[in-house]
């Protein structure tokens, strides 16, 4: 009879460990999926901002802004961050009037991009932290998926010139 308790305790411990491992694997998978989804959303917002900037440049600001917008639209891979940062710098050099629909489209796209960037950064940080845990690495729970990558872009929020106050 005393041996029966050991079997019950061992089965209970095994069940708890199994439940924890299944929960951990599910959490890693969910965080990874959310980070990938946030990356797709960030990409969409980057494209919207670049397209709005290209339209604005065609209407008003000319070659340099248009060129930066086109490069950002066409950039892929490693060159994407540099192209987006260059577009942000170009947008900060022009005077944006919030009353102008083309300027407002760029300002709004930049605000949404800033939010998407923050969400993406937070989810990548969480997914990397979960995948970096020793037990997760030991059991290779994240296999089959690439490590989530940060997208290093300057703060894209634009301040319309009419809103800037001088001291």
PDB file of C-alpha atoms in Angstrom:
ATOM      1  CA  UNK A   1       0.000   0.000   0.000  1.00  0.00           C
ATOM      2  CA  UNK A   2       2.780   2.585   0.742  1.00  0.00           C
ATOM      3  CA  UNK A   3       4.151   2.105  -2.767  1.00  0.00           C
ATOM      4  CA  UNK A   4       0.814   3.202  -4.167  1.00  0.00           C
ATOM      5  CA  UNK A   5       1.272   6.723  -2.752  1.00  0.00           C
ATOM      6  CA  UNK A   6       4.584   7.087  -4.560  1.00  0.00           C
ATOM      7  CA  UNK A   7       2.935   6.160  -7.820  1.00  0.00           C
ATOM      8  CA  UNK A   8       0.145   8.687  -7.210  1.00  0.00           C
ATOM      9  CA  UNK A   9       2.631  11.419  -6.246  1.00  0.00           C
ATOM     10  CA  UNK A  10       4.868  10.634  -9.234  1.00  0.00           C
ATOM     11  CA  UNK A  11       1.856  10.696 -11.586  1.00  0.00           C
ATOM     12  CA  UNK A  12       0.706  13.988 -10.084  1.00  0.00           C
ATOM     13  CA  UNK A  13       4.166  15.563 -10.451  1.00  0.00           C
ATOM     14  CA  UNK A  14       4.463  14.249 -13.999  1.00  0.00           C
ATOM     15  CA  UNK A  15       1.025  15.672 -14.810  1.00  0.00           C
ATOM     16  CA  UNK A  16       1.920  19.097 -13.373  1.00  0.00           C
ATOM     17  CA  UNK A  17       5.249  19.229 -15.221  1.00  0.00           C
ATOM     18  CA  UNK A  18       3.538  18.197 -18.458  1.00  0.00           C
ATOM     19  CA  UNK A  19       0.846  20.841 -18.006  1.00  0.00           C
ATOM     20  CA  UNK A  20       3.513  23.506 -17.371  1.00  0.00           C
ATOM     21  CA  UNK A  21       5.502  22.482 -20.459  1.00  0.00           C
ATOM     22  CA  UNK A  22       2.393  22.500 -22.650  1.00  0.00           C
ATOM     23  CA  UNK A  23       1.391  25.908 -21.300  1.00  0.00           C
ATOM     24  CA  UNK A  24       4.923  27.261 -21.854  1.00  0.00           C
ATOM     25  CA  UNK A  25       5.081  25.922 -25.411  1.00  0.00           C
ATOM     26  CA  UNK A  26       1.699  27.496 -26.165  1.00  0.00           C
ATOM     27  CA  UNK A  27       2.807  30.815 -24.720  1.00  0.00           C
ATOM     28  CA  UNK A  28       5.999  30.825 -26.791  1.00  0.00           C
ATOM     29  CA  UNK A  29       3.976  30.007 -29.912  1.00  0.00           C
ATOM     30  CA  UNK A  30       1.386  32.733 -29.200  1.00  0.00           C
ATOM     31  CA  UNK A  31       4.035  35.381 -28.532  1.00  0.00           C
ATOM     32  CA  UNK A  32       5.893  34.409 -31.685  1.00  0.00           C
ATOM     33  CA  UNK A  33       2.694  34.599 -33.755  1.00  0.00           C
ATOM     34  CA  UNK A  34       1.788  37.973 -32.258  1.00  0.00           C
ATOM     35  CA  UNK A  35       5.272  39.346 -33.014  1.00  0.00           C
ATOM     36  CA  UNK A  36       4.981  38.151 -36.617  1.00  0.00           C
ATOM     37  CA  UNK A  37       1.538  39.728 -36.906  1.00  0.00           C
ATOM     38  CA  UNK A  38       2.872  42.999 -35.479  1.00  0.00           C
ATOM     39  CA  UNK A  39       5.703  42.913 -38.033  1.00  0.00           C
ATOM     40  CA  UNK A  40       3.169  42.615 -40.858  1.00  0.00           C
ATOM     41  CA  UNK A  41       1.130  45.490 -39.417  1.00  0.00           C
ATOM     42  CA  UNK A  42       4.270  47.614 -39.073  1.00  0.00           C
ATOM     43  CA  UNK A  43       5.151  46.873 -42.688  1.00  0.00           C
ATOM     44  CA  UNK A  44       1.682  47.963 -43.810  1.00  0.00           C
ATOM     45  CA  UNK A  45       1.956  51.228 -41.876  1.00  0.00           C
ATOM     46  CA  UNK A  46       5.411  51.879 -43.328  1.00  0.00           C
ATOM     47  CA  UNK A  47       4.007  51.421 -46.830  1.00  0.00           C
ATOM     48  CA  UNK A  48       1.030  53.703 -46.122  1.00  0.00           C
ATOM     49  CA  UNK A  49       3.278  56.460 -44.821  1.00  0.00           C
ATOM     50  CA  UNK A  50       5.667  56.187 -47.769  1.00  0.00           C
ATOM     51  CA  UNK A  51       2.760  56.255 -50.235  1.00  0.00           C
ATOM     52  CA  UNK A  52       1.222  59.296 -48.529  1.00  0.00           C
ATOM     53  CA  UNK A  53       4.624  61.025 -48.560  1.00  0.00           C
ATOM     54  CA  UNK A  54       5.028  60.271 -52.288  1.00  0.00           C
ATOM     55  CA  UNK A  55       1.625  61.805 -53.021  1.00  0.00           C
ATOM     56  CA  UNK A  56       2.488  64.854 -50.932  1.00  0.00           C
ATOM     57  CA  UNK A  57       5.858  65.221 -52.659  1.00  0.00           C
ATOM     58  CA  UNK A  58       4.256  65.031 -56.099  1.00  0.00           C
ATOM     59  CA  UNK A  59       1.795  67.768 -55.159  1.00  0.00           C
ATOM     60  CA  UNK A  60       4.050  70.109 -53.295  1.00  0.00           C
ATOM     61  CA  UNK A  61       7.558  69.352 -52.103  1.00  0.00           C
ATOM     62  CA  UNK A  62       9.433  67.962 -55.047  1.00  0.00           C
ATOM     63  CA  UNK A  63      12.282  65.678 -55.827  1.00  0.00           C
ATOM     64  CA  UNK A  64      14.072  64.983 -52.532  1.00  0.00           C
ATOM     65  CA  UNK A  65      10.983  63.982 -50.588  1.00  0.00           C
ATOM     66  CA  UNK A  66       9.594  62.041 -53.545  1.00  0.00           C
ATOM     67  CA  UNK A  67      12.893  60.222 -53.980  1.00  0.00           C
ATOM     68  CA  UNK A  68      13.023  59.292 -50.274  1.00  0.00           C
ATOM     69  CA  UNK A  69       9.419  58.073 -50.419  1.00  0.00           C
ATOM     70  CA  UNK A  70      10.049  55.951 -53.527  1.00  0.00           C
ATOM     71  CA  UNK A  71      13.197  54.452 -52.024  1.00  0.00           C
ATOM     72  CA  UNK A  72      11.238  53.593 -48.862  1.00  0.00           C
ATOM     73  CA  UNK A  73       8.478  51.999 -50.945  1.00  0.00           C
ATOM     74  CA  UNK A  74      10.962  49.906 -52.934  1.00  0.00           C
ATOM     75  CA  UNK A  75      13.361  49.012 -50.107  1.00  0.00           C
ATOM     76  CA  UNK A  76      13.655  45.418 -48.956  1.00  0.00           C
ATOM     77  CA  UNK A  77      15.593  43.550 -46.321  1.00  0.00           C
ATOM     78  CA  UNK A  78      18.442  45.265 -44.547  1.00  0.00           C
ATOM     79  CA  UNK A  79      18.121  48.508 -46.533  1.00  0.00           C
ATOM     80  CA  UNK A  80      14.545  49.057 -45.314  1.00  0.00           C
ATOM     81  CA  UNK A  81      15.467  50.605 -41.945  1.00  0.00           C
ATOM     82  CA  UNK A  82      17.863  53.114 -43.519  1.00  0.00           C
ATOM     83  CA  UNK A  83      15.313  54.042 -46.191  1.00  0.00           C
ATOM     84  CA  UNK A  84      12.564  54.584 -43.606  1.00  0.00           C
ATOM     85  CA  UNK A  85      14.855  56.675 -41.406  1.00  0.00           C
ATOM     86  CA  UNK A  86      15.815  58.793 -44.423  1.00  0.00           C
ATOM     87  CA  UNK A  87      12.132  59.328 -45.233  1.00  0.00           C
ATOM     88  CA  UNK A  88      11.498  60.412 -41.632  1.00  0.00           C
ATOM     89  CA  UNK A  89      14.357  62.932 -41.869  1.00  0.00           C
ATOM     90  CA  UNK A  90      13.012  64.266 -45.175  1.00  0.00           C
ATOM     91  CA  UNK A  91       9.503  64.628 -43.747  1.00  0.00           C
ATOM     92  CA  UNK A  92      10.846  66.580 -40.789  1.00  0.00           C
ATOM     93  CA  UNK A  93      12.422  69.147 -43.134  1.00  0.00           C
ATOM     94  CA  UNK A  94       9.141  70.149 -44.779  1.00  0.00           C
ATOM     95  CA  UNK A  95       6.481  72.391 -43.329  1.00  0.00           C
ATOM     96  CA  UNK A  96       3.326  70.351 -42.886  1.00  0.00           C
ATOM     97  CA  UNK A  97       0.012  72.181 -42.735  1.00  0.00           C
ATOM     98  CA  UNK A  98      -2.577  70.091 -40.870  1.00  0.00           C
ATOM     99  CA  UNK A  99      -5.360  71.866 -42.787  1.00  0.00           C
ATOM    100  CA  UNK A 100      -4.045  70.424 -46.072  1.00  0.00           C
ATOM    101  CA  UNK A 101      -5.515  66.934 -46.699  1.00  0.00           C
ATOM    102  CA  UNK A 102      -2.256  65.601 -48.203  1.00  0.00           C
ATOM    103  CA  UNK A 103      -0.240  66.831 -45.215  1.00  0.00           C
ATOM    104  CA  UNK A 104      -2.837  65.508 -42.785  1.00  0.00           C
ATOM    105  CA  UNK A 105      -2.631  62.083 -44.457  1.00  0.00           C
ATOM    106  CA  UNK A 106       1.139  62.001 -43.884  1.00  0.00           C
ATOM    107  CA  UNK A 107       0.788  63.234 -40.282  1.00  0.00           C
ATOM    108  CA  UNK A 108      -1.915  60.647 -39.509  1.00  0.00           C
ATOM    109  CA  UNK A 109       0.057  57.838 -41.191  1.00  0.00           C
ATOM    110  CA  UNK A 110       3.104  58.817 -39.150  1.00  0.00           C
ATOM    111  CA  UNK A 111       1.132  58.716 -35.907  1.00  0.00           C
ATOM    112  CA  UNK A 112      -0.264  55.285 -36.710  1.00  0.00           C
ATOM    113  CA  UNK A 113       3.224  54.136 -37.674  1.00  0.00           C
ATOM    114  CA  UNK A 114       4.590  55.300 -34.318  1.00  0.00           C
ATOM    115  CA  UNK A 115       1.955  53.243 -32.515  1.00  0.00           C
ATOM    116  CA  UNK A 116       2.571  50.188 -34.713  1.00  0.00           C
ATOM    117  CA  UNK A 117       6.305  50.518 -34.095  1.00  0.00           C
ATOM    118  CA  UNK A 118       5.788  50.564 -30.324  1.00  0.00           C
ATOM    119  CA  UNK A 119       3.464  47.547 -30.394  1.00  0.00           C
ATOM    120  CA  UNK A 120       5.933  45.664 -32.589  1.00  0.00           C
ATOM    121  CA  UNK A 121       8.867  46.501 -30.315  1.00  0.00           C
ATOM    122  CA  UNK A 122       6.958  45.373 -27.214  1.00  0.00           C
ATOM    123  CA  UNK A 123       5.864  42.086 -28.783  1.00  0.00           C
ATOM    124  CA  UNK A 124       9.322  41.322 -30.155  1.00  0.00           C
ATOM    125  CA  UNK A 125      10.822  41.984 -26.719  1.00  0.00           C
ATOM    126  CA  UNK A 126       8.294  39.637 -25.075  1.00  0.00           C
ATOM    127  CA  UNK A 127       8.751  36.896 -27.690  1.00  0.00           C
ATOM    128  CA  UNK A 128      12.539  37.082 -27.453  1.00  0.00           C
ATOM    129  CA  UNK A 129      12.388  36.941 -23.656  1.00  0.00           C
ATOM    130  CA  UNK A 130      10.121  33.876 -23.755  1.00  0.00           C
ATOM    131  CA  UNK A 131      12.299  32.110 -26.327  1.00  0.00           C
ATOM    132  CA  UNK A 132      15.440  32.983 -24.404  1.00  0.00           C
ATOM    133  CA  UNK A 133      14.446  31.127 -21.255  1.00  0.00           C
ATOM    134  CA  UNK A 134      16.726  28.174 -20.554  1.00  0.00           C
ATOM    135  CA  UNK A 135      13.967  25.543 -20.476  1.00  0.00           C
ATOM    136  CA  UNK A 136      12.494  26.834 -23.753  1.00  0.00           C
ATOM    137  CA  UNK A 137      15.929  26.749 -25.410  1.00  0.00           C
ATOM    138  CA  UNK A 138      16.720  23.316 -23.970  1.00  0.00           C
ATOM    139  CA  UNK A 139      13.489  21.816 -25.289  1.00  0.00           C
ATOM    140  CA  UNK A 140      13.705  23.847 -28.539  1.00  0.00           C
ATOM    141  CA  UNK A 141      10.158  25.113 -28.206  1.00  0.00           C
ATOM    142  CA  UNK A 142      10.679  27.881 -30.744  1.00  0.00           C
ATOM    143  CA  UNK A 143      12.126  25.697 -33.474  1.00  0.00           C
ATOM    144  CA  UNK A 144      10.792  26.151 -36.935  1.00  0.00           C
ATOM    145  CA  UNK A 145      10.448  29.910 -36.575  1.00  0.00           C
ATOM    146  CA  UNK A 146      12.991  32.668 -36.930  1.00  0.00           C
ATOM    147  CA  UNK A 147      13.876  34.798 -33.933  1.00  0.00           C
ATOM    148  CA  UNK A 148      11.732  37.938 -33.954  1.00  0.00           C
ATOM    149  CA  UNK A 149      13.705  40.972 -35.095  1.00  0.00           C
ATOM    150  CA  UNK A 150      13.413  44.550 -33.972  1.00  0.00           C
ATOM    151  CA  UNK A 151      12.833  47.198 -36.633  1.00  0.00           C
ATOM    152  CA  UNK A 152      15.096  50.088 -35.715  1.00  0.00           C
ATOM    153  CA  UNK A 153      13.439  53.218 -37.054  1.00  0.00           C
ATOM    154  CA  UNK A 154      13.513  56.762 -35.700  1.00  0.00           C
ATOM    155  CA  UNK A 155      10.367  58.022 -34.010  1.00  0.00           C
ATOM    156  CA  UNK A 156       8.171  58.748 -37.041  1.00  0.00           C
ATOM    157  CA  UNK A 157       5.809  61.129 -35.230  1.00  0.00           C
ATOM    158  CA  UNK A 158       5.639  64.436 -37.059  1.00  0.00           C
ATOM    159  CA  UNK A 159       4.785  67.734 -35.433  1.00  0.00           C
ATOM    160  CA  UNK A 160       2.956  70.078 -37.796  1.00  0.00           C
ATOM    161  CA  UNK A 161       4.693  73.457 -38.034  1.00  0.00           C
ATOM    162  CA  UNK A 162       1.491  75.240 -36.997  1.00  0.00           C
ATOM    163  CA  UNK A 163       1.561  73.352 -33.669  1.00  0.00           C
ATOM    164  CA  UNK A 164       5.136  74.291 -32.806  1.00  0.00           C
ATOM    165  CA  UNK A 165       5.382  77.140 -30.342  1.00  0.00           C
ATOM    166  CA  UNK A 166       8.454  79.240 -29.820  1.00  0.00           C
ATOM    167  CA  UNK A 167       9.642  80.172 -26.379  1.00  0.00           C
TER     168      UNK A 167
END
